[in-house]
Amino acid sequence: MSDNFIERPRYVCALGGAAATIAALPGGIPILHAASGCAGNFAWAQNGGSGLQVGGYCGPLSIPSSNVQEREVVFGGDARLREQVESTIKVMDGQIYAVLTGCVTEVIGDDIKTVVADFRDQNVPIIGAETGGFKGNSYWGYDLALQSLFREFVERGTAKVKNSVNLWGVVPSADPFWRGNLEGVRRLLEALGLTVNSFFTSEDTIENIRKAGAASLNIVVSHVYGVEAAKLFEEIHGTPFLSLSLPVGASASEAFLRSVGKALKISRQKVNTVLSREKQAYFRFLEPLTDCLNDLDLQRYAVVVGDANYATALTKFLADDLGWLPELTVCTDPLEDEEKDRLTSQLNVLESRYKTTLVFETDGSRAIEHLQKKWPPAGGQKYHNAFSPAFVIGSSLERELAQTVGAPHLSVSFPVSNRAVLDRGYTGFRGGLRLTEDILSAVVAGR
Amino acid sequence: MSYIDLKSPPKREDRLKACIAHGGTICEMAGAKGKKSCLHDDGERSFTQGSICLILPALAMLNTLPDNVVLLHSAIGCGGCTHSQNTNVRFGSNARWGRPKDGVWLSTAMDETDVITGGEEKLEQAIIEADRRYRPFSITVVAGCVPGIIGDDIDGVVQRVQPQVTAKLLPVHCEGFKTKIWATAYDAVYHGIGRTLLSPGEQSPTGDGLAPFKGLERLPRTVNLMNVSSMGRVDEVELERLLTTLGLDVNVFPVFAHPENMVKATQAALSVSTCPTHDDYFLGYLEERFGVPSLIRHMPIGIENTGLWLRDVAARFGEEEKAERIIEHEERELREALEVFRPVFEGKRVFISAGEFRALATARLLEELGLTVTGIRSFHHDEFAEGEYRKLADSSKDDYVVDVANVQPFEEANLLKRIKPDLFLGHANGNGTAAKLGIPTHVIYNTGLAYIGYRGVYEVARRLYRQLKNPIYNRKLGENLRLPYSDAWYTADPFSHIDQRGGTAA
């Protein structure tokens, strides 16, 4: 990992993450207070990284932006922002507007808070967040956008409603499978009889978001993304939160439901009933795979490369659901030590007791060096315990790694340039079946 | 002093008086009604949508260079566009060398500390580390907004570090807030190439332009064919085919050209532009400093334009007769082949949106196919397009709208609702608005597809034919989705947010 650069960053900046987050809200209209190129940069990043998905209702090149120039740098951009917000609420039909700053306007110190407050005083549903690109990556921008939503939009003092939960932790566009993944988790929670507010799915409404303070529990399906927002939510609205792994596949979903059941004091019997129903369906689907899975010797060693959500979730899935041998897990996010510890502890307790190696490495092309430390290449000897048969699961940038180790490959974590993603998600029991299909399809593609 | 002696090229607002906010018509733009067509005073918009900045086209070029590492000196998000441009890099290297290859790009990922303390030291270390790790022939150091605003001197860093590294270092200035005209990107990249790769220091003392470098000879039949990444290999092949028939050797430059070989561009007998918006800055430099004459007039898109382009080249080599024979043969063959599509195109009304020259040349192509142009949105306007506006004004029965806008889909949505064209052609990532209005669309630029030369005409026709034969996908989108604009906006004047207060105040 270099201290001086990040290789092929697998995310955009805080502004990009925040813009994608706001655009994913029902009727969400981001208003960038930024230089003109930021929105276009996000459009092209999504075009090449988010499984062919760009934008949405008010996607990148439709996003209002003040497009500041040198003049604003010299004289300040407050007046331009005010003009832009004024015209935006006339031209754009939104249910919620969010002013988001970029690098330039943040460095010059424009005061967006006052502008936003003035429009809110005129009953415009508007929030603001300081998301200058140098503050961090897409994931942090997501957290900042949520913080602003929880601070400035969600009503305060709402009475708590039993068995009502908010769900977040999946980052729009930065996770190409975000829509399917959110729906998968939502279905798991609904199976427990919970009312779920997940902000970004087609079942969510702006009114429910406004009343999100009524939730008795917040569930963050990430050990990193949205955790700060959860702390802030608890502080402001008094709702505690659970930070859990993204539940990819059957084993993780079972653990997930048990944790949620425990936190909400749902009877063990009820949780068991739900689990036995889901597992029965799950294994009915797996059953016909048994012959080929065994006959074709489909068990594989694996390298996993992914963001903080996927690195651990995919490793667990491979080890505990597929019974594969994930030898190396590379997490490509730049993280704080405390965050690294949280992720590391997730892989210390695999149900299969398989021991994997987790490294934090922002330069994806170094994965091969980490692998070769553990699995040295053959030196021409007759008997060599090679890293084979193998599989590489990561982003589309791992195609070169896969080629080097002679393994089939599947893109899951951003960037996903070589797949089309619509409603597919890998969370829940059904998600585990999808992932099994996709992984095995890559293995047998030449059959 | 030549522009190239400056650290960074001037912005096009200043150099070409290019403008970016104007609502007009084709006749007005062509000056047909006695108005001056160029240069308009630029306008300002009171409502704007996000666009691209010069860093995107610059990276689209730089990412293709073999044996080059792109080092972005900026915040972490700048360069995210590379994830889609990388597709072009992979397909492009596969088409040329039979192997898909990812580009290598790095970001210094400037954070809050760097903003406060300055990022020069980090950049210095990043260059040294990148040189050791990747061992590239060159490292292009691309500056985004943050270094521009906090005052990092990337040229100074490059100068300091160059003796310590093997790679050639090219600074490229792409501070997005400094220019509204993102075509300045081409100047920025060419500027870096010109200052770094074409300056071996030993030029002919006679200044006769015949021996650009000591030991290098002028190549009498070689032409530079400029491609700044808006053409894919398939288009290069078509132009190479035509130029080779004239008996010429072709040096495609600069995309996918190895930086080491770029000096060859100074030896050519002629440089041929495929798009004036792209090339004028550098062709001027090649002419001025190395005596390489250039052609920069027509874009070889469409039947007539391809012929004009080829005739111009042929005339420089005394091959006029050969060119006429080629053109006659090519046109006859092509027109016959197009017959089958004509009934579907005849009288269909089309709206076109893209970079200025490309949009206008493509508009001519569509007219040649039998379509009627009803509106054009050009991303900017400068003097090079005057001839193209005149061609279109001459060939059009009725006057129609021209929107000069750096994307701004809200103006487009308003115009499309009024005009209701049968077909829309837009830039990459620029077809969504029309598609959601239910209009069949086609992309005006995609480096995997053919657009240029005679083959381009035929392939565009084939693709449009497919779109028009079954436009139901977009129709259903139009029935079920809505654009994010208020109802009031559709009844407003589409140009009501343009304030022609004039000048390029900055």
CSV table of C-alpha atoms in Angstrom, one decimal, chain A residues 19-240:
chain,number,residue,atom,x,y,z
A,19,ALA,CA,-24.7,12.9,-4.9
A,20,ALA,CA,-25.5,9.3,-5.7
A,21,THR,CA,-27.1,8.9,-2.3
A,22,ILE,CA,-29.3,11.9,-2.7
A,23,ALA,CA,-30.2,10.9,-6.2
A,24,ALA,CA,-31.3,7.5,-4.9
A,25,LEU,CA,-33.9,9.0,-2.5
A,26,PRO,CA,-37.5,9.2,-3.7
A,27,GLY,CA,-37.6,12.4,-5.7
A,28,GLY,CA,-34.1,13.4,-4.6
A,29,ILE,CA,-32.4,16.3,-6.3
A,30,PRO,CA,-28.8,16.9,-5.5
A,31,ILE,CA,-27.6,20.5,-6.1
A,32,LEU,CA,-23.8,20.5,-6.5
A,33,HIS,CA,-22.0,23.7,-5.4
A,34,ALA,CA,-18.9,22.7,-7.3
A,35,ALA,CA,-16.9,23.0,-10.5
A,36,SER,CA,-18.6,22.0,-13.7
A,37,GLY,CA,-16.9,18.7,-14.3
A,38,CYS,CA,-17.8,16.8,-11.1
A,39,ALA,CA,-21.2,15.6,-12.3
A,40,GLY,CA,-19.8,14.4,-15.6
A,41,ASN,CA,-17.0,12.6,-13.8
A,42,PHE,CA,-19.6,10.7,-11.7
A,43,ALA,CA,-21.6,9.8,-14.8
A,44,TRP,CA,-18.6,8.3,-16.5
A,45,ALA,CA,-17.5,6.5,-13.3
A,46,GLN,CA,-21.0,4.9,-13.0
A,47,ASN,CA,-21.1,4.1,-16.7
A,48,GLY,CA,-17.9,2.1,-16.3
A,49,GLY,CA,-18.2,0.8,-12.7
A,50,SER,CA,-21.8,0.4,-11.6
A,51,GLY,CA,-22.9,-2.5,-13.8
A,52,LEU,CA,-24.2,-0.3,-16.7
A,53,GLN,CA,-26.4,1.8,-14.3
A,54,VAL,CA,-26.1,5.6,-14.6
A,55,GLY,CA,-28.1,8.0,-12.6
A,56,GLY,CA,-31.8,7.5,-12.1
A,57,TYR,CA,-34.6,10.1,-11.7
A,58,CYS,CA,-32.1,13.0,-11.5
A,59,GLY,CA,-28.9,11.3,-12.4
A,60,PRO,CA,-25.4,12.8,-13.0
A,61,LEU,CA,-25.7,15.0,-16.1
A,62,SER,CA,-29.2,16.2,-15.0
A,63,ILE,CA,-27.9,17.1,-11.6
A,64,PRO,CA,-28.1,20.9,-11.0
A,65,SER,CA,-24.7,22.3,-10.4
A,66,SER,CA,-23.5,25.9,-9.8
A,67,ASN,CA,-20.5,25.2,-12.1
A,68,VAL,CA,-18.3,27.7,-10.3
A,69,GLN,CA,-15.5,29.4,-12.2
A,70,GLU,CA,-12.5,31.6,-11.3
A,71,ARG,CA,-14.8,34.5,-10.7
A,72,GLU,CA,-16.5,32.7,-7.8
A,73,VAL,CA,-13.1,31.6,-6.6
A,74,VAL,CA,-12.0,35.2,-6.4
A,75,PHE,CA,-15.3,36.8,-5.2
A,76,GLY,CA,-17.0,33.9,-3.4
A,77,GLY,CA,-19.8,31.7,-4.7
A,78,ASP,CA,-22.6,32.4,-2.2
A,79,ALA,CA,-24.6,34.6,-4.6
A,80,ARG,CA,-24.2,32.1,-7.4
A,81,LEU,CA,-25.4,29.3,-5.1
A,82,ARG,CA,-28.4,31.3,-4.0
A,83,GLU,CA,-29.3,32.0,-7.6
A,84,GLN,CA,-28.8,28.3,-8.5
A,85,VAL,CA,-31.1,27.0,-5.6
A,86,GLU,CA,-33.7,29.6,-6.5
A,87,SER,CA,-33.8,28.5,-10.2
A,88,THR,CA,-33.5,24.8,-9.3
A,89,ILE,CA,-36.7,24.7,-7.3
A,90,LYS,CA,-38.4,26.3,-10.2
A,91,VAL,CA,-37.0,24.0,-13.0
A,92,MET,CA,-36.6,20.7,-11.1
A,93,ASP,CA,-39.5,18.8,-9.6
A,94,GLY,CA,-38.1,17.3,-6.4
A,95,GLN,CA,-39.3,16.0,-3.1
A,96,ILE,CA,-36.1,16.7,-1.4
A,97,TYR,CA,-33.2,18.9,-2.4
A,98,ALA,CA,-29.6,18.7,-1.1
A,99,VAL,CA,-26.8,21.3,-1.5
A,100,LEU,CA,-23.5,19.4,-1.7
A,101,THR,CA,-20.2,21.2,-1.8
A,102,GLY,CA,-17.2,20.2,-3.9
A,103,CYS,CA,-13.5,20.8,-3.5
A,104,VAL,CA,-13.4,24.3,-4.9
A,105,THR,CA,-16.3,25.8,-3.0
A,106,GLU,CA,-15.2,24.2,0.2
A,107,VAL,CA,-11.6,25.5,-0.1
A,108,ILE,CA,-12.9,29.0,-0.8
A,109,GLY,CA,-15.1,28.6,2.3
A,110,ASP,CA,-18.6,29.4,0.8
A,111,ASP,CA,-21.2,29.4,3.6
A,112,ILE,CA,-23.8,27.0,2.3
A,113,LYS,CA,-25.4,26.6,5.8
A,114,THR,CA,-27.0,30.1,5.7
A,115,VAL,CA,-28.2,29.7,2.1
A,116,VAL,CA,-29.8,26.3,2.9
A,117,ALA,CA,-31.4,27.6,6.1
A,118,ASP,CA,-32.9,30.6,4.3
A,119,PHE,CA,-34.6,28.3,1.8
A,120,ARG,CA,-35.7,26.0,4.5
A,121,ASP,CA,-37.3,28.9,6.2
A,122,GLN,CA,-39.4,29.3,3.0
A,123,ASN,CA,-40.6,25.7,3.4
A,124,VAL,CA,-38.3,24.2,0.8
A,125,PRO,CA,-37.5,20.6,1.7
A,126,ILE,CA,-33.7,21.2,1.5
A,127,ILE,CA,-30.7,20.0,3.3
A,128,GLY,CA,-26.9,20.7,2.9
A,129,ALA,CA,-23.7,18.8,3.4
A,130,GLU,CA,-20.1,19.7,3.2
A,131,THR,CA,-18.8,16.9,0.9
A,132,GLY,CA,-15.6,18.4,-0.6
A,133,GLY,CA,-13.8,15.6,-2.5
A,134,PHE,CA,-10.7,15.8,-0.3
A,135,LYS,CA,-12.8,14.8,2.7
A,136,GLY,CA,-12.8,11.2,1.6
A,137,ASN,CA,-14.3,8.7,-0.8
A,138,SER,CA,-17.8,7.8,-2.0
A,139,TYR,CA,-18.5,5.8,1.1
A,140,TRP,CA,-17.8,8.7,3.4
A,141,GLY,CA,-19.9,11.0,1.2
A,142,TYR,CA,-22.8,8.5,1.7
A,143,ASP,CA,-22.3,8.8,5.4
A,144,LEU,CA,-22.2,12.6,5.3
A,145,ALA,CA,-25.3,12.8,3.2
A,146,LEU,CA,-27.1,10.5,5.6
A,147,GLN,CA,-25.9,12.6,8.6
A,148,SER,CA,-27.3,15.6,6.9
A,149,LEU,CA,-30.6,13.9,6.2
A,150,PHE,CA,-30.9,12.7,9.8
A,151,ARG,CA,-30.0,16.1,11.2
A,152,GLU,CA,-31.9,18.4,8.9
A,153,PHE,CA,-34.8,16.5,7.5
A,154,VAL,CA,-35.9,13.6,9.7
A,155,GLU,CA,-38.5,15.0,12.2
A,156,ARG,CA,-37.4,15.2,15.8
A,157,GLY,CA,-39.4,14.0,18.8
A,158,THR,CA,-41.4,11.4,17.0
A,159,ALA,CA,-42.8,8.6,19.3
A,160,LYS,CA,-41.1,5.3,18.8
A,161,VAL,CA,-43.0,2.5,17.0
A,162,LYS,CA,-42.4,-1.1,18.1
A,163,ASN,CA,-41.0,-3.4,15.4
A,164,SER,CA,-40.3,-0.5,13.1
A,165,VAL,CA,-36.7,-0.3,11.8
A,166,ASN,CA,-34.6,1.8,9.5
A,167,LEU,CA,-32.1,0.0,7.2
A,168,TRP,CA,-29.0,1.3,5.6
A,169,GLY,CA,-25.3,0.5,5.0
A,170,VAL,CA,-25.5,-0.3,1.2
A,171,VAL,CA,-24.1,2.6,-0.8
A,172,PRO,CA,-26.0,3.5,-4.0
A,173,SER,CA,-23.8,3.1,-7.2
A,174,ALA,CA,-20.7,2.4,-5.2
A,175,ASP,CA,-22.3,-1.0,-4.7
A,176,PRO,CA,-23.5,-1.9,-8.2
A,177,PHE,CA,-25.9,-4.3,-6.6
A,178,TRP,CA,-27.3,-1.8,-4.1
A,179,ARG,CA,-30.9,-2.0,-5.2
A,180,GLY,CA,-31.1,-5.8,-5.1
A,181,ASN,CA,-29.1,-5.9,-1.9
A,182,LEU,CA,-31.3,-3.5,-0.1
A,183,GLU,CA,-34.4,-5.3,-1.2
A,184,GLY,CA,-32.9,-8.6,-0.2
A,185,VAL,CA,-32.3,-7.4,3.4
A,186,ARG,CA,-35.6,-5.7,3.5
A,187,ARG,CA,-37.4,-9.0,2.7
A,188,LEU,CA,-35.4,-10.7,5.4
A,189,LEU,CA,-36.6,-8.2,7.9
A,190,GLU,CA,-40.1,-8.2,6.7
A,191,ALA,CA,-40.2,-12.0,7.1
A,192,LEU,CA,-39.7,-11.3,10.9
A,193,GLY,CA,-42.8,-9.1,10.8
A,194,LEU,CA,-41.0,-5.8,10.9
A,195,THR,CA,-41.9,-2.5,9.2
A,196,VAL,CA,-38.8,-1.4,7.2
A,197,ASN,CA,-37.8,2.0,6.1
A,198,SER,CA,-34.9,1.5,3.7
A,199,PHE,CA,-34.9,5.0,2.1
A,200,PHE,CA,-33.8,4.0,-1.4
A,201,THR,CA,-36.0,1.2,-2.7
A,202,SER,CA,-39.1,1.8,-4.8
A,203,GLU,CA,-41.2,0.9,-1.7
A,204,ASP,CA,-39.9,3.8,0.3
A,205,THR,CA,-41.5,7.2,0.4
A,206,ILE,CA,-40.3,10.7,1.4
A,207,GLU,CA,-43.0,10.8,4.1
A,208,ASN,CA,-41.7,7.7,5.7
A,209,ILE,CA,-38.2,9.1,5.6
A,210,ARG,CA,-39.4,12.2,7.3
A,211,LYS,CA,-40.8,10.0,10.1
A,212,ALA,CA,-37.7,7.8,10.3
A,213,GLY,CA,-37.2,9.0,13.9
A,214,ALA,CA,-40.0,6.6,14.9
A,215,ALA,CA,-37.9,3.5,14.4
A,216,SER,CA,-37.1,1.5,17.4
A,217,LEU,CA,-33.9,0.2,15.9
A,218,ASN,CA,-31.5,1.2,13.1
A,219,ILE,CA,-29.8,-1.6,11.2
A,220,VAL,CA,-26.6,-0.8,9.4
A,221,VAL,CA,-25.6,-3.7,7.1
A,222,SER,CA,-22.0,-2.6,7.2
A,223,HIS,CA,-19.2,-2.3,9.7
A,224,VAL,CA,-18.0,0.9,8.1
A,225,TYR,CA,-20.5,2.6,5.7
A,226,GLY,CA,-23.1,4.7,7.5
A,227,VAL,CA,-21.8,3.9,11.0
A,228,GLU,CA,-21.1,7.5,11.9
A,229,ALA,CA,-24.6,8.5,10.6
A,230,ALA,CA,-26.0,5.8,12.9
A,231,LYS,CA,-24.2,7.3,15.9
A,232,LEU,CA,-25.6,10.7,15.0
A,233,PHE,CA,-29.1,9.3,14.6
A,234,GLU,CA,-28.9,7.8,18.0
A,235,GLU,CA,-27.7,11.1,19.5
A,236,ILE,CA,-30.5,13.1,17.9
A,237,HIS,CA,-33.4,10.7,17.7
A,238,GLY,CA,-32.6,8.3,20.5
A,239,THR,CA,-32.7,5.2,18.3
A,240,PRO,CA,-30.0,2.6,19.0
